[in-house]
Amino acid sequence: MTESLPREAGLVLAEERMRRALKVARTTPPGDIPVGAVIYAPDGRELGWGTNRREADADPTAHAEMEAIRRAVRTYGDAWRLTDCTLVVTLEPCTMCAGAILGARVGELVFGAWEPKTGACGSLIDAVRTPRQLHHLAVRGGVLESECAALLAEFFAGLR
């Protein structure tokens, strides 16, 4: 019997939180792309969550990240600032969401699947790590990537 190497504590926490975001993504309204986002306070408490709702709400800004940010700022109590908070989302954020993440001063971004067509956190562009940004945050991509990508693949397979 071989002994497995201990895993980095930060990765274990990121995976645990991504599992919660995947659970949220599975509650996405029918017809919307299943993406889930959850924001955590520095003490680990869940502040807000969101799913994609563009089709359900007929609102092009109703992305999971935007919904989670709106809920979290109401809960957190520091106006619009989510300083030192962590946003966990199942899909790499787009440019609009990357801007909102920066504007809300999120401290850390953790995402699952990479999005080569619209991803703004390293795939297509890297809006959140541009050196001249006023706000800088930690970014970790590819957490439970295969599980996150599988949820999307299942959705798109159902459309064909």
Short mmCIF file of C-alpha atoms in Angstrom, two decimals:
data_model
loop_
_atom_site.label_atom_id
_atom_site.label_comp_id
_atom_site.label_asym_id
_atom_site.label_seq_id
_atom_site.Cartn_x
_atom_site.Cartn_y
_atom_site.Cartn_z
CA MET A 1 0.00 0.00 0.00
CA THR A 2 1.43 3.37 -0.99
CA GLU A 3 0.93 6.46 1.08
CA SER A 4 -0.45 9.49 -0.74
CA LEU A 5 1.30 12.80 -0.41
CA PRO A 6 -0.45 15.44 1.70
CA ARG A 7 -2.37 17.99 -0.38
CA GLU A 8 -1.89 21.72 -0.08
CA ALA A 9 -4.40 23.02 2.48
CA GLY A 10 -5.41 25.92 0.20
CA LEU A 11 -6.24 23.56 -2.64
CA VAL A 12 -8.34 21.36 -0.36
CA LEU A 13 -10.35 24.40 0.75
CA ALA A 14 -10.68 25.62 -2.87
CA GLU A 15 -12.00 22.21 -3.94
CA GLU A 16 -14.48 22.09 -1.05
CA ARG A 17 -15.78 25.52 -1.99
CA MET A 18 -15.90 24.59 -5.68
CA ARG A 19 -18.10 21.62 -4.82
CA ARG A 20 -20.53 24.10 -3.25
CA ALA A 21 -20.39 26.26 -6.42
CA LEU A 22 -21.11 23.15 -8.52
CA LYS A 23 -24.13 22.42 -6.33
CA VAL A 24 -25.33 26.00 -6.89
CA ALA A 25 -24.73 25.66 -10.66
CA ARG A 26 -27.05 22.66 -10.74
CA THR A 27 -29.89 24.98 -9.61
CA THR A 28 -29.53 27.23 -12.68
CA PRO A 29 -32.93 27.89 -14.28
CA PRO A 30 -33.72 25.76 -17.36
CA GLY A 31 -32.37 27.26 -20.57
CA ASP A 32 -29.54 29.15 -18.86
CA ILE A 33 -25.94 27.96 -19.02
CA PRO A 34 -25.24 26.20 -15.70
CA VAL A 35 -22.71 28.33 -13.86
CA GLY A 36 -22.58 28.72 -10.10
CA ALA A 37 -20.77 31.33 -8.00
CA VAL A 38 -20.35 31.63 -4.23
CA ILE A 39 -18.65 34.41 -2.25
CA TYR A 40 -17.01 33.72 1.11
CA ALA A 41 -16.09 36.20 3.84
CA PRO A 42 -12.56 36.17 5.25
CA ASP A 43 -13.89 34.10 8.18
CA GLY A 44 -15.21 31.46 5.76
CA ARG A 45 -18.89 32.36 6.08
CA GLU A 46 -20.92 32.22 2.85
CA LEU A 47 -22.03 35.74 1.91
CA GLY A 48 -23.87 35.23 -1.34
CA TRP A 49 -24.38 32.92 -4.29
CA GLY A 50 -25.66 33.17 -7.83
CA THR A 51 -26.46 31.27 -10.99
CA ASN A 52 -26.69 32.40 -14.57
CA ARG A 53 -30.14 33.92 -15.13
CA ARG A 54 -29.79 35.76 -18.45
CA GLU A 55 -32.59 33.83 -20.13
CA ALA A 56 -34.78 33.55 -17.04
CA ASP A 57 -34.58 37.28 -16.28
CA ALA A 58 -34.09 38.58 -19.86
CA ASP A 59 -31.06 40.43 -18.48
CA PRO A 60 -27.65 40.31 -20.17
CA THR A 61 -25.94 41.20 -16.87
CA ALA A 62 -27.50 38.33 -14.90
CA HIS A 63 -24.35 36.21 -14.77
CA ALA A 64 -23.66 34.01 -11.74
CA GLU A 65 -20.81 36.25 -10.55
CA MET A 66 -22.94 39.40 -10.76
CA GLU A 67 -25.78 37.76 -8.84
CA ALA A 68 -23.37 36.55 -6.14
CA ILE A 69 -21.73 39.97 -5.83
CA ARG A 70 -25.12 41.69 -5.47
CA ARG A 71 -26.13 39.31 -2.67
CA ALA A 72 -22.75 39.39 -0.93
CA VAL A 73 -22.46 43.17 -0.68
CA ARG A 74 -25.87 43.32 1.00
CA THR A 75 -24.74 40.66 3.50
CA TYR A 76 -21.16 41.77 4.11
CA GLY A 77 -21.97 45.30 5.21
CA ASP A 78 -18.97 47.18 3.76
CA ALA A 79 -20.93 49.06 1.11
CA TRP A 80 -19.80 47.67 -2.25
CA ARG A 81 -16.40 46.41 -1.07
CA LEU A 82 -15.73 42.68 -0.75
CA THR A 83 -12.17 43.20 0.44
CA ASP A 84 -10.44 39.96 1.48
CA CYS A 85 -13.44 37.90 0.32
CA THR A 86 -13.16 34.92 -2.03
CA LEU A 87 -15.31 34.40 -5.11
CA VAL A 88 -15.56 30.79 -6.28
CA VAL A 89 -17.14 30.24 -9.71
CA THR A 90 -17.45 27.15 -11.88
CA LEU A 91 -16.44 28.94 -15.11
CA GLU A 92 -13.74 31.50 -15.85
CA PRO A 93 -15.36 34.95 -15.67
CA CYS A 94 -16.01 37.05 -18.78
CA THR A 95 -14.85 40.64 -19.22
CA MET A 96 -18.00 42.12 -17.66
CA CYS A 97 -17.70 39.91 -14.59
CA ALA A 98 -13.95 40.50 -14.32
CA GLY A 99 -14.68 44.23 -14.18
CA ALA A 100 -17.29 43.73 -11.47
CA ILE A 101 -14.88 41.55 -9.49
CA LEU A 102 -12.27 44.29 -9.63
CA GLY A 103 -14.83 46.99 -8.85
CA ALA A 104 -16.08 45.10 -5.81
CA ARG A 105 -12.48 44.70 -4.60
CA VAL A 106 -12.76 40.90 -4.27
CA GLY A 107 -9.58 39.58 -2.67
CA GLU A 108 -9.37 36.17 -4.32
CA LEU A 109 -10.90 34.51 -7.37
CA VAL A 110 -11.09 30.73 -7.72
CA PHE A 111 -12.60 29.28 -10.88
CA GLY A 112 -13.13 25.84 -12.36
CA ALA A 113 -13.34 25.45 -16.13
CA TRP A 114 -11.36 27.66 -18.47
CA GLU A 115 -13.36 29.56 -21.12
CA PRO A 116 -11.22 30.03 -24.25
CA LYS A 117 -13.90 32.02 -26.13
CA THR A 118 -14.80 34.66 -23.54
CA GLY A 119 -12.56 34.10 -20.51
CA ALA A 120 -11.09 37.29 -19.09
CA CYS A 121 -8.91 35.79 -16.36
CA GLY A 122 -6.20 34.17 -18.44
CA SER A 123 -7.78 32.46 -21.46
CA LEU A 124 -8.79 35.09 -24.02
CA ILE A 125 -7.47 38.05 -22.03
CA ASP A 126 -6.32 38.59 -18.46
CA ALA A 127 -8.25 41.63 -17.25
CA VAL A 128 -7.86 40.86 -13.55
CA ARG A 129 -4.05 40.69 -13.54
CA THR A 130 -3.22 43.66 -15.72
CA PRO A 131 -0.34 45.39 -13.87
CA ARG A 132 -1.88 48.87 -14.05
CA GLN A 133 -5.14 47.86 -12.34
CA LEU A 134 -5.94 49.81 -9.18
CA HIS A 135 -6.94 46.60 -7.39
CA HIS A 136 -5.00 43.34 -7.41
CA LEU A 137 -6.34 39.95 -6.40
CA ALA A 138 -5.14 36.38 -6.19
CA VAL A 139 -6.39 34.10 -8.97
CA ARG A 140 -6.50 30.32 -9.07
CA GLY A 141 -7.97 28.63 -12.15
CA GLY A 142 -8.66 25.01 -13.02
CA VAL A 143 -10.00 23.90 -9.63
CA LEU A 144 -12.10 20.76 -10.21
CA GLU A 145 -11.84 21.70 -13.86
CA SER A 146 -13.08 18.37 -15.25
CA GLU A 147 -16.21 18.37 -13.06
CA CYS A 148 -17.01 21.97 -13.97
CA ALA A 149 -16.41 21.35 -17.68
CA ALA A 150 -18.54 18.19 -17.60
CA LEU A 151 -21.55 20.14 -16.29
CA LEU A 152 -21.23 22.55 -19.21
CA ALA A 153 -20.67 19.78 -21.76
CA GLU A 154 -23.82 18.02 -20.54
CA PHE A 155 -25.84 21.22 -20.96
CA PHE A 156 -24.58 21.90 -24.47
CA ALA A 157 -25.01 18.24 -25.52
CA GLY A 158 -28.68 18.59 -24.60
CA LEU A 159 -29.04 21.47 -27.07
CA ARG A 160 -27.82 19.42 -30.04
#
